[in-house]
Coordinates of C-alpha atoms in Angstrom, one line a residue:
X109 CA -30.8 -22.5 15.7
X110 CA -30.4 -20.2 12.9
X111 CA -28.0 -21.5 9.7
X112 CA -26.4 -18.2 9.8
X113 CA -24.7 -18.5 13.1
X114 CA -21.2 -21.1 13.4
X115 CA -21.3 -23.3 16.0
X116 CA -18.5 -26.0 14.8
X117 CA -15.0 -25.6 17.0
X118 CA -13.0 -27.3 14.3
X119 CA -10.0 -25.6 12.9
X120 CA -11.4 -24.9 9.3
X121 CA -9.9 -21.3 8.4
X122 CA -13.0 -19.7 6.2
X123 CA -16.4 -20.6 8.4
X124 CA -18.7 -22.4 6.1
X125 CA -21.8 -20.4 7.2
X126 CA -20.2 -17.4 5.9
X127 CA -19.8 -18.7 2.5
X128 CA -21.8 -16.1 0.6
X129 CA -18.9 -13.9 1.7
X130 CA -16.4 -15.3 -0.8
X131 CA -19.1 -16.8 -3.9
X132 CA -18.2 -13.1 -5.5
X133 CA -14.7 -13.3 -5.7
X134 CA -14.1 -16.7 -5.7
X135 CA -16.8 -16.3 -8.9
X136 CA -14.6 -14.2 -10.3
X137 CA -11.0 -15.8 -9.9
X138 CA -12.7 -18.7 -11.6
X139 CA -13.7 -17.1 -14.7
X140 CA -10.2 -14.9 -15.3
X141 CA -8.8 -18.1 -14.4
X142 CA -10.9 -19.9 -17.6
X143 CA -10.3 -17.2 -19.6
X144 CA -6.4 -16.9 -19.0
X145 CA -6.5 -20.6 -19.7
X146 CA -8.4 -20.1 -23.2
X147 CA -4.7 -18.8 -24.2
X148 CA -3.8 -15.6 -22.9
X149 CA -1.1 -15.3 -25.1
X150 CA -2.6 -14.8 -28.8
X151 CA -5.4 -13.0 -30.4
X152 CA -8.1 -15.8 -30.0
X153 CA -7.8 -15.6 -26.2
X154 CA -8.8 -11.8 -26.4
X155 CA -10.9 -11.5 -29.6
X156 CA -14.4 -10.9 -27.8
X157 CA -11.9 -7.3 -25.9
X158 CA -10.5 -6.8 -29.2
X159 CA -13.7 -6.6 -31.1
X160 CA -15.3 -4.6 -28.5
X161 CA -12.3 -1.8 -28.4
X162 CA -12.8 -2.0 -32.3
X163 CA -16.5 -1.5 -31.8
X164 CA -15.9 1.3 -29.0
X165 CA -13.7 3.1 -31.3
X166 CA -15.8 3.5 -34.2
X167 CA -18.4 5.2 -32.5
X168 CA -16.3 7.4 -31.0
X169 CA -14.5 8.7 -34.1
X170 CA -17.8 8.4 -36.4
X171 CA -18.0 12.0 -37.3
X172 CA -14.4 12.3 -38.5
X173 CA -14.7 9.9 -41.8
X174 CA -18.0 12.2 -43.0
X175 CA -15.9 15.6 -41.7
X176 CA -13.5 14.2 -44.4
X177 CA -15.3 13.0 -47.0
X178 CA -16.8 16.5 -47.2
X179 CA -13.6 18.3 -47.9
X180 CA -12.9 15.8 -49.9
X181 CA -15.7 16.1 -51.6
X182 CA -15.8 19.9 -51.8
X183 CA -11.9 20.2 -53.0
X184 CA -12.5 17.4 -55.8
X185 CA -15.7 20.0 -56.8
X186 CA -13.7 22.9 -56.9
X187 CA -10.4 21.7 -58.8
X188 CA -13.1 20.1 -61.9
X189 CA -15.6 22.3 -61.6
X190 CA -18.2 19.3 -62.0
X191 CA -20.8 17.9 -59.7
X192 CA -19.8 13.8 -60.7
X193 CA -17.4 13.5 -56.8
X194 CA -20.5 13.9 -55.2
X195 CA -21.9 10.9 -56.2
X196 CA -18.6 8.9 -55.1
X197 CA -19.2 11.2 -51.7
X198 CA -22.3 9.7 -51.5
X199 CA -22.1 6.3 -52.2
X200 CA -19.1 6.4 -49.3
X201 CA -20.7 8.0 -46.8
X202 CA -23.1 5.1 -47.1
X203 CA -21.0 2.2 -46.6
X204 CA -19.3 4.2 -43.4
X205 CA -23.1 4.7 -42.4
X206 CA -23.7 1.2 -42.4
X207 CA -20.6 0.1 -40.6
X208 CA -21.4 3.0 -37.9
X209 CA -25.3 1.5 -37.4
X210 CA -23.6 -2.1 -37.7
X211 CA -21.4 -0.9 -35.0
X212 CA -24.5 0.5 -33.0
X213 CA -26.3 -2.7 -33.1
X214 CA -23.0 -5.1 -31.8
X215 CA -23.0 -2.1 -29.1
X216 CA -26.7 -2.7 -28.1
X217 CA -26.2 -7.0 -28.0
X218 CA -23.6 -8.7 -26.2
X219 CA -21.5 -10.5 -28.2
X220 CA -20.4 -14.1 -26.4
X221 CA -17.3 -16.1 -27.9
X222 CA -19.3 -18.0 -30.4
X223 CA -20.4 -14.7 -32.6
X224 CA -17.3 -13.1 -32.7
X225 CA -15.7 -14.4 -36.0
X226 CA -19.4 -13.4 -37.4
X227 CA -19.3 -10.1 -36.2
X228 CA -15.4 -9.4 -37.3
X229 CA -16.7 -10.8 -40.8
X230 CA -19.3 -8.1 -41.1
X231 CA -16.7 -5.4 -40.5
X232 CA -14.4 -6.7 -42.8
X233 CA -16.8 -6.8 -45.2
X234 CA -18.0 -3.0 -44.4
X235 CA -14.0 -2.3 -44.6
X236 CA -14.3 -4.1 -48.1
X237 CA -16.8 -1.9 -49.3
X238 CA -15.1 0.9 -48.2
X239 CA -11.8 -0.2 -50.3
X240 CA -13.9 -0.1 -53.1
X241 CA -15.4 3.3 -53.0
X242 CA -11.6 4.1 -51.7
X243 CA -10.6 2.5 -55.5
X244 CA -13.8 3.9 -57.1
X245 CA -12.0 7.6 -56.1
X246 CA -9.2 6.4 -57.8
X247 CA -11.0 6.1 -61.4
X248 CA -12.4 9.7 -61.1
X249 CA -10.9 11.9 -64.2
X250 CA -10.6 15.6 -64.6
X251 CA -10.3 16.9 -67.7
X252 CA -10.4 20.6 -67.2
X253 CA -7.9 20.4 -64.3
X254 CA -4.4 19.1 -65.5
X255 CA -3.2 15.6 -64.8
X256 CA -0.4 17.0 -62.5
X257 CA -2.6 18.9 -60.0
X258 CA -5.8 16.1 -60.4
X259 CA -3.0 13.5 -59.3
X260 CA -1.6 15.1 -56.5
X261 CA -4.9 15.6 -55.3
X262 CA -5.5 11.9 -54.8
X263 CA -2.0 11.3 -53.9
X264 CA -2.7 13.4 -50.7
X265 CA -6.2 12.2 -49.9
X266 CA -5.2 8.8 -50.3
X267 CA -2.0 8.8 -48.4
X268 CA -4.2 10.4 -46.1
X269 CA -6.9 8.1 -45.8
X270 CA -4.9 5.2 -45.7
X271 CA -3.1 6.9 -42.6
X272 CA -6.7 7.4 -40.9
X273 CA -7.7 4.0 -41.2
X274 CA -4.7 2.6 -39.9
X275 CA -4.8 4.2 -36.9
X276 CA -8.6 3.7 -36.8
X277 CA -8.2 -0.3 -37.5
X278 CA -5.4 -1.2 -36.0
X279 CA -7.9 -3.0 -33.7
X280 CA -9.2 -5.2 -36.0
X281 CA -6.9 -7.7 -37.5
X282 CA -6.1 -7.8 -41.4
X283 CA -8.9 -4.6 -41.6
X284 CA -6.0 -2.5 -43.5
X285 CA -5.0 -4.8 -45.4
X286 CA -8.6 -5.6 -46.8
X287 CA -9.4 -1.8 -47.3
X288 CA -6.8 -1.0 -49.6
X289 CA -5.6 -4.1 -51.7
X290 CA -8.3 -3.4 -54.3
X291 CA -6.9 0.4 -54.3
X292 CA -3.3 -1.0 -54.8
X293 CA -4.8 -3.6 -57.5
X294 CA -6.8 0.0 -59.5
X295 CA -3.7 1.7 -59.4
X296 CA -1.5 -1.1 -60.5
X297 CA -4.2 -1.5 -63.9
X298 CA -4.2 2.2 -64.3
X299 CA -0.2 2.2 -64.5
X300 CA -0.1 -0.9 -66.8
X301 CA -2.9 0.8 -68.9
X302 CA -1.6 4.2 -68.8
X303 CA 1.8 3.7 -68.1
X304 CA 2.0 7.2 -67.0
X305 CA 4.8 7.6 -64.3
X306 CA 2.5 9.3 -62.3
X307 CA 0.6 6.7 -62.0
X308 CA 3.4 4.4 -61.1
X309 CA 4.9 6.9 -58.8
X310 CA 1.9 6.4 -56.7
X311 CA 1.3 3.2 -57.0
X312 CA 4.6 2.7 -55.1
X313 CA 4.3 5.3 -52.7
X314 CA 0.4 3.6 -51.9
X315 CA 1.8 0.1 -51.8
X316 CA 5.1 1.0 -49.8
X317 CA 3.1 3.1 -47.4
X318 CA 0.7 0.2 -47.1
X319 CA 3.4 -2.2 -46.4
X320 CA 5.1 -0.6 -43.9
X321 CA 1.2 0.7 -41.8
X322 CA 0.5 -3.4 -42.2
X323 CA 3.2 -3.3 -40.3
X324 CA 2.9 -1.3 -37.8
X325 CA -0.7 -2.0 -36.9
X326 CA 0.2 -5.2 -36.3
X327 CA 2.4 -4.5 -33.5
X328 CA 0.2 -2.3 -32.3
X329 CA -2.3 -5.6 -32.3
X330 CA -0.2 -7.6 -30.4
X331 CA 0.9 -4.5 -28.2
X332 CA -2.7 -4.6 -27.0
X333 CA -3.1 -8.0 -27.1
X334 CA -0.1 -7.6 -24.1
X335 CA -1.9 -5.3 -22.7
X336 CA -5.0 -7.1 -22.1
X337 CA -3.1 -10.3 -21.2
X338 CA -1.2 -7.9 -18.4
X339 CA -4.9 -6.8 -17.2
X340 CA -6.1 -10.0 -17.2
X341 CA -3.2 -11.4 -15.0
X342 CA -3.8 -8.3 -12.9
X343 CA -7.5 -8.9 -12.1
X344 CA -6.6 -12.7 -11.6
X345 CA -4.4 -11.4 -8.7
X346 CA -6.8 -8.6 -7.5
X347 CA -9.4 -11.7 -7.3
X348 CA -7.0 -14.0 -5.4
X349 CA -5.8 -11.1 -3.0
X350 CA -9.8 -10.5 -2.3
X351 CA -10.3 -14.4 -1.6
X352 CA -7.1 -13.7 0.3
X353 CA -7.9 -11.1 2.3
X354 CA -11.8 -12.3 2.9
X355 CA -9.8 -15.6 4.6
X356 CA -7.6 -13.3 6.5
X357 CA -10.4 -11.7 7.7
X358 CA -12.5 -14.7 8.7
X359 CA -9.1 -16.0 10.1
X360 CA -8.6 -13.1 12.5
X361 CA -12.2 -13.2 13.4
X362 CA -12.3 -16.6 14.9
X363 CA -8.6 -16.3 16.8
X364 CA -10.4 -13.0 18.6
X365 CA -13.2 -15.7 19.6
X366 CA -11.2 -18.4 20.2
X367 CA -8.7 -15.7 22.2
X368 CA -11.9 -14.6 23.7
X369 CA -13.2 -17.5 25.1
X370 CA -9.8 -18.3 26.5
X371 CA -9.4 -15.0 27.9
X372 CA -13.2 -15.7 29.4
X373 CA -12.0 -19.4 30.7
X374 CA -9.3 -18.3 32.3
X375 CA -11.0 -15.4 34.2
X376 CA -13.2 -18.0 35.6
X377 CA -11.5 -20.6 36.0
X378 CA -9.1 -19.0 38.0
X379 CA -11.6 -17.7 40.5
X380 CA -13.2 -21.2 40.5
X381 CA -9.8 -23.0 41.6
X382 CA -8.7 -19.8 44.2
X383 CA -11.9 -20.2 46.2
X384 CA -11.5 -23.7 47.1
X385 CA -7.6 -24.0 46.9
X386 CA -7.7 -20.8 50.0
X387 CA -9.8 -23.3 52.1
X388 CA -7.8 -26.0 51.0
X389 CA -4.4 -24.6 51.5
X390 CA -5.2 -22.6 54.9
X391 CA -7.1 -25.8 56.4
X392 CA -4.3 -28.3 55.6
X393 CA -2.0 -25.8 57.4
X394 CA -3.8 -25.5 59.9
X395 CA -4.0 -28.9 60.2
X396 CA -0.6 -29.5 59.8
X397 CA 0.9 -27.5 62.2
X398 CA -1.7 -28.9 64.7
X399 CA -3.3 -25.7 65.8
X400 CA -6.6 -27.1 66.9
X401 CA -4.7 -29.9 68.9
X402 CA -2.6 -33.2 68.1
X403 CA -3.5 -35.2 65.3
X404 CA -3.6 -39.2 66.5
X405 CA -2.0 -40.7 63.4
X406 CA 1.5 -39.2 62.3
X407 CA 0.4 -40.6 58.6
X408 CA -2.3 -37.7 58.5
X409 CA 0.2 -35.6 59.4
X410 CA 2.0 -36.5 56.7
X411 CA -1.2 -36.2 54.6
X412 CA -1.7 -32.8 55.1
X413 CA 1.9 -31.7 54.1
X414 CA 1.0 -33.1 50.7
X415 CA -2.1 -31.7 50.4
X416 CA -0.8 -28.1 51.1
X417 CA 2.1 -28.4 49.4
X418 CA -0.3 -29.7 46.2
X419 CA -2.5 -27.3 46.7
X420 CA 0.4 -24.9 46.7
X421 CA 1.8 -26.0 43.5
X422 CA -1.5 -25.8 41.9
X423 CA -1.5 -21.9 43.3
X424 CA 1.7 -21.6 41.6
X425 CA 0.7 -23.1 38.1
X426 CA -2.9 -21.0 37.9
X427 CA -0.6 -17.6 38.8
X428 CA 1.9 -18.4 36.0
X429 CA -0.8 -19.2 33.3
X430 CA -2.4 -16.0 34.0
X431 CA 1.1 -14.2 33.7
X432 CA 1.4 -15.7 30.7
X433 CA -1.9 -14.9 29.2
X434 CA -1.6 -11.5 30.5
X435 CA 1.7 -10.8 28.4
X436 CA 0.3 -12.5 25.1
X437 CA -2.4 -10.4 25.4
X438 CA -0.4 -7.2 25.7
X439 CA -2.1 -7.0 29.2
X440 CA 0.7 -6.4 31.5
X441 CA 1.3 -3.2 32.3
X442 CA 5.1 -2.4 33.7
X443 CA 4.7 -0.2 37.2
X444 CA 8.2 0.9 36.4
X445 CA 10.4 2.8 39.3
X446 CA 14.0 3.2 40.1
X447 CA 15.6 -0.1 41.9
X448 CA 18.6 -1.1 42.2
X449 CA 19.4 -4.8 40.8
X450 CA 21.6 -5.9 43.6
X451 CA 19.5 -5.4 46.2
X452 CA 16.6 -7.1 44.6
X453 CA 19.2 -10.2 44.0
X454 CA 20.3 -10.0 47.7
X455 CA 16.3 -10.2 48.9
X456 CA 15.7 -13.4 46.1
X457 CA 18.6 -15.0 47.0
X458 CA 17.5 -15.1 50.9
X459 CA 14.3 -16.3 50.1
X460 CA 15.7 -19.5 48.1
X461 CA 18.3 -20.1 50.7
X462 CA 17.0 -22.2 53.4
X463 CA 15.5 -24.5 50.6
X464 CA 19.3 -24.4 48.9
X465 CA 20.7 -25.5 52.6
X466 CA 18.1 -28.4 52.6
X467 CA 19.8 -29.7 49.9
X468 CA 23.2 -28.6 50.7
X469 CA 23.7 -26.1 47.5
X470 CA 26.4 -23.5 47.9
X471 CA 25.2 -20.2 46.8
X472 CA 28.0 -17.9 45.8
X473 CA 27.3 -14.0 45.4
X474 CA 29.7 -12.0 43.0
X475 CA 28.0 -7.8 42.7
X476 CA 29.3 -5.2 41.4
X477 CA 28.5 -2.6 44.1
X478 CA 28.4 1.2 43.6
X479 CA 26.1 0.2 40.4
X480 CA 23.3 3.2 39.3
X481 CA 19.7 2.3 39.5
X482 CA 17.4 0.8 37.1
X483 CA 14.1 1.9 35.8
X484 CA 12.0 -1.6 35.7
X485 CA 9.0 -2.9 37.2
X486 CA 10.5 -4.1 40.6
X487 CA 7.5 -6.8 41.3
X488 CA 8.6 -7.9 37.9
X489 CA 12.2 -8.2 38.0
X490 CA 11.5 -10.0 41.4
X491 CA 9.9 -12.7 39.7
X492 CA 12.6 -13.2 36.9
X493 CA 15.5 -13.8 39.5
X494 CA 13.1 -15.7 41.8
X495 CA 12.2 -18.3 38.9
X496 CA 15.8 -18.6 37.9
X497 CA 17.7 -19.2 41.3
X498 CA 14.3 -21.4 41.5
X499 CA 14.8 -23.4 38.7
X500 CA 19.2 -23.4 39.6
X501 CA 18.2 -24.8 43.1
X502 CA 15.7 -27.1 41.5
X503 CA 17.9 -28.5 38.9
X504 CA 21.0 -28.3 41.0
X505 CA 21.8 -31.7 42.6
X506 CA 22.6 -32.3 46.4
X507 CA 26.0 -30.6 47.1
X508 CA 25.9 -28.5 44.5
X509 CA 27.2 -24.9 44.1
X510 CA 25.6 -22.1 42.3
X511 CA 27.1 -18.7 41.3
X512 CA 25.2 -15.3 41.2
X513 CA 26.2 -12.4 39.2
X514 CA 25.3 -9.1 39.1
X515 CA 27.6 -6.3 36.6
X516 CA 27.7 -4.1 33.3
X517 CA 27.0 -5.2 29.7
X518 CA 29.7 -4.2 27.4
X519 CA 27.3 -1.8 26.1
X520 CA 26.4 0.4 29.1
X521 CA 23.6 -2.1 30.8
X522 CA 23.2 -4.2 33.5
X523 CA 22.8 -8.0 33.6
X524 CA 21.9 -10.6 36.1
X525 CA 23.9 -14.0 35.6
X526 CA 22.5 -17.3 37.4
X527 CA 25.2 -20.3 36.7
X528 CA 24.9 -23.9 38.3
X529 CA 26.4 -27.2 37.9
X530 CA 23.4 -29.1 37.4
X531 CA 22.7 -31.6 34.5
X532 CA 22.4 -29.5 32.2
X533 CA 20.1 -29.2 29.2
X534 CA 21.1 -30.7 25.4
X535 CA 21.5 -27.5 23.3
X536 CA 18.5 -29.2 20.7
X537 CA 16.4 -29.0 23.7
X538 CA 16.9 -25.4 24.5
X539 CA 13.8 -24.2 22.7
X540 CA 11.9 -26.2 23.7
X541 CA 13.0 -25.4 27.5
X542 CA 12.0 -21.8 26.0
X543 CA 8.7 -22.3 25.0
X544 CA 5.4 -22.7 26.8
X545 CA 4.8 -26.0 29.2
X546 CA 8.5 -27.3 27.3
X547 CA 10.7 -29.1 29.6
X548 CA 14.1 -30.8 29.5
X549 CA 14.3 -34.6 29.1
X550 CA 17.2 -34.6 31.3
X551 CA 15.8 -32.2 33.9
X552 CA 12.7 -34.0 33.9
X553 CA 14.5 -37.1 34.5
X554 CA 16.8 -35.9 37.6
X555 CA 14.8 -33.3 39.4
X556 CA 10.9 -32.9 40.7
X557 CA 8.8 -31.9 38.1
X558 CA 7.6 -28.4 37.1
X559 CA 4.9 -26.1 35.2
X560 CA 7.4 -25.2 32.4
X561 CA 6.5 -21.8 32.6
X562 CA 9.2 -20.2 34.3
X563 CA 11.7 -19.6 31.7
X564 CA 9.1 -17.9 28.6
X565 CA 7.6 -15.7 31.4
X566 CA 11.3 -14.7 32.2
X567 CA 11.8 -14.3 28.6
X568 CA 8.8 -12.4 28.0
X569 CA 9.2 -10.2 30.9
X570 CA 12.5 -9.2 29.6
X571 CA 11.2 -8.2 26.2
X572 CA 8.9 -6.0 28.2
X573 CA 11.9 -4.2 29.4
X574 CA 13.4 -3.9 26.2
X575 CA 15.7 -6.5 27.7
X576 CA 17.4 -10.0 26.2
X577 CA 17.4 -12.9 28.2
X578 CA 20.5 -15.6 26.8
X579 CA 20.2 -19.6 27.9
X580 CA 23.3 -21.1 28.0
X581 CA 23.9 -25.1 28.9
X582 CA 25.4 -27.7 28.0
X583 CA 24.4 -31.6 29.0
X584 CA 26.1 -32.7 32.4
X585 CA 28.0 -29.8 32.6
X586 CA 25.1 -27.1 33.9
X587 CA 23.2 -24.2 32.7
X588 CA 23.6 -20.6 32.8
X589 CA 21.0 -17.9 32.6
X590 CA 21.4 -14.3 32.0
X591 CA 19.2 -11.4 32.3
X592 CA 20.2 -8.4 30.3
X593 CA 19.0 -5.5 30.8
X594 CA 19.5 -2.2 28.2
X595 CA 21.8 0.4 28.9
X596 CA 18.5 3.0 28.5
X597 CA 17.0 1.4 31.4
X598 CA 20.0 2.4 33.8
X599 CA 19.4 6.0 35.8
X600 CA 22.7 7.3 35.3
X601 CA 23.9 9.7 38.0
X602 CA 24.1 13.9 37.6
X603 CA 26.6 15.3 39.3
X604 CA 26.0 18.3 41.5
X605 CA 26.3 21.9 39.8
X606 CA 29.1 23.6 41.4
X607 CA 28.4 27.5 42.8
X608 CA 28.7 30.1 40.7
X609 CA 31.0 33.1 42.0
X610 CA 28.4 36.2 42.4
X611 CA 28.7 38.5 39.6
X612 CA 29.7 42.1 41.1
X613 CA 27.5 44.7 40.9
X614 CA 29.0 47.4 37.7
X615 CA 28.8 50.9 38.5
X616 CA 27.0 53.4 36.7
X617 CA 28.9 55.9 34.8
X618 CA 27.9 59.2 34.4
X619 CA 29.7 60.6 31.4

């Protein structure tokens, strides 16, 4: 037999031939599940995302530092008239070419957790380099263009730069910070060598600004940081819904076999036991009633009885269980007609009587008469009053009295009530009594023994109709039943329409 088919019965949920199934997901739950536990909740846990968003941004915005250094460049030409900013231009656009191609080549590899503090030092060191050529911009003089207008040209461009690589590092922790310290440090020796208030102006503006973007790019680190703890956490659950849902499924799968092969079991079994119990029931009739002739011993008389009434029993118990199955399934279909519910009592309680005057049960009758028709299933509605005034003449004891009612529900429907004095049922055992094969202990004890059927295909039947079905008892006092059954399920009489007078014929005038 091939490994890829089940063939165990046990009750394990997820069917270990089937295991490739779940290897993905459960892969994956494991490893967000590792790398939530590496500490979620600070940088380290997310260094490897935050160094690859760093990376990812970079390349993205590489043409906007060379875009900048050339009007840079090209102002700083124009306002001294000299060629000596190009050099600076240059040297800078080398050190951003080298952290773009450094970038490029931590694209191309993939980075585990081992290599990222190597990596991050590398573009630090590239942010370093770009701090000096940022201070080297600082030391360039122009003679020929005024100190005011030469100073307010780097004011702006380094205000400005130092806005652009905040928002441009924010990614990469302490980057800021290690561009532009040695730019603060060239501005604080120009102002003690100078001591031009220009100079110191700046120097405040720079380190305030500086300050305050430190700042703020770190909240923005940690705001990610969130973020990617939030995604994580996501995934995890997106992982354990899949593992979830691939149970579920494996779940449902083997209740439709198992529901299958019960549906398939009792289809045949119940054609297996019919065949035999119609010979056995029709022969032990036959012999009982001594059709054929006399039977010589009275004891095999008495055999016989028992066999039918066995064999009927066991007729009774295979019709029920099929009931049953047929409503769980959603395979019993309601052949639904007008009937009226007293009349269907009257028949049901005629059947049950001459076994109720065997044991000397008084059945009283209390109906409503005059009562509209109902719109139920009548073979169905049959069966719930014959299993209660059943289970009332069962359960009833010798002498006994039971009362039958039949009237309106406070809220427009119609109810059967089925009340004896029997022993009664504990109200702890009532569910029980409710559910499949569940039985009183007291009933048990005082009365012959039955399927335990009657009642949850009473119950179920009722829920079919849209109805409610109410177990009252309490122990040595008796038990009352009541089927309800919805006001929407009672044919409510129309009244005849009354004749109209003939409208007269108007005459035509001829003015």
């Amino acid at each position: 037999m091939s490994k890829g088919v089940s063939t165990s019965t046990d009750k394990i949920i997820v069917d270990k031939s089937r295991s490739h199934r779940n290897k993905a997901v459960s892969k994956a739950v494991r490893a967000t599940r590792e790398r939530l536990q590496a500490g979620p909740s600070n940088a380290s846990g997310f260094a490897r995302e935050m160094l690859g968003l760093h990376i990812d941004a970079m390349l993205q915005g590489a043409i906007a530092m060379p875009l900048f250094l050339f009007l840079v460049t090209g102002v700083g030409v124009y306002l001294s008239q000299t060629l000596d900013i190009v050099a600076w231009g240059l040297m800078t656009l080398c050190v951003h070419g080298i952290g773009i191609l450094l970038a490029r080549r931590a694209k191309a590899r993939e980075i585990n957790a081992e290599k990222v503090s190597h990596w991050r030092r590398r573009f630090l060191i590239v942010q370093i380099g770009l701090g000096l050529c940022w201070a080297a911009f600082m030391l360039q003089d122009c003679d020929s263009c005024g100190e005011v207008n030469f100073g307010f040209y780097q004011g702006a461009v380094l205000l400005i730069a130092l806005a652009a690589t905040a928002m441009g590092t924010f990614l990469l922790s302490n980057a800021l910070l290690f561009t532009f310290i040695p730019v603060v440090l060239v501005l604080a020796g120009l102002t003690l060598k100078t001591g031009s208030p220009g100079y110191m102006a700046l120097t405040a503006v720079v380190s305030t600004s500086l300050v305050f973007l430190v700042f703020m790019t770190n909240r923005m680190h940690r705001s990610n940081i969130h973020i990617l703890s939030m995604q994580s956490e996501k995934d995890d659950l997106i992982a354990e819904l899949e593992v979830a849902k691939s149970m579920s499924d494996e779940a449902r799968r083997r209740a439709e076999e198992a529901n299958l092969a019960k549906s398939r079991f009792l289809a045949s079994m119940s054609h297996e036991l019919r065949t035999p119990l119609n010979a056995i029931l029709g022969f032990s009739e036959v012999m009982s009633t001594e059709v054929l002739g006399p039977l010589n011993n009275p004891i095999y008389k008495e055999y016989t009885g028992d066999i039918h009434r066995s064999g009927q029993h066991l007729l009774d118990l295979i019709n029920e269980i099929l009931d049953l199955s047929r409503i769980e399934a959603g395979k019993y279909d309601l052949n639904e007609e007008a009937i009226h519910l007293v009349e269907i009592t009257e028949d049901c309680i005629g059947m049950v009587q001459l076994r109720a005057r065997t044991k000397n049960i008084t059945i009283t009758e209390q109906f409503e008469h005059g009562m509209p028709a109902v719109w139920v299933d009548e073979k169905s509605m049959r069966q719930v009053t014959l299993n209660l005034l059943s289970n009332a003449v069962k359960f009833t004891p010798s002498g006994g009295e039971i009362s039958v009612k039949v009237g309106w529900t406070a809220g427009g429907g119609q109810y059967l009530s089925i009340k004896d004095n029997g022993p009664g049922i504990p109200e702890d055992e009532i569910p029980v009594v409710l559910s499949a094969f569940g039985q009183g202990s007291i009933a048990i004890k005082s009365a012959e023994q039955g399927t335990g059927l009657g009642l949850p295909i009473v119950q179920a039947i009722l829920a079919k109709h849209n109805g409610d079905f109410i177990l009252r008892s309490k122990l040595r006092e008796g038990t009352e039943a009541i089927a309800i059954l919805p006001s929407k399920r009672v044919l409510q009489s129309i009244p005849a329409v009354e004749d109209a007078p003939a409208i007269e014929r108007r005459r035509k005038s001829f003015a």
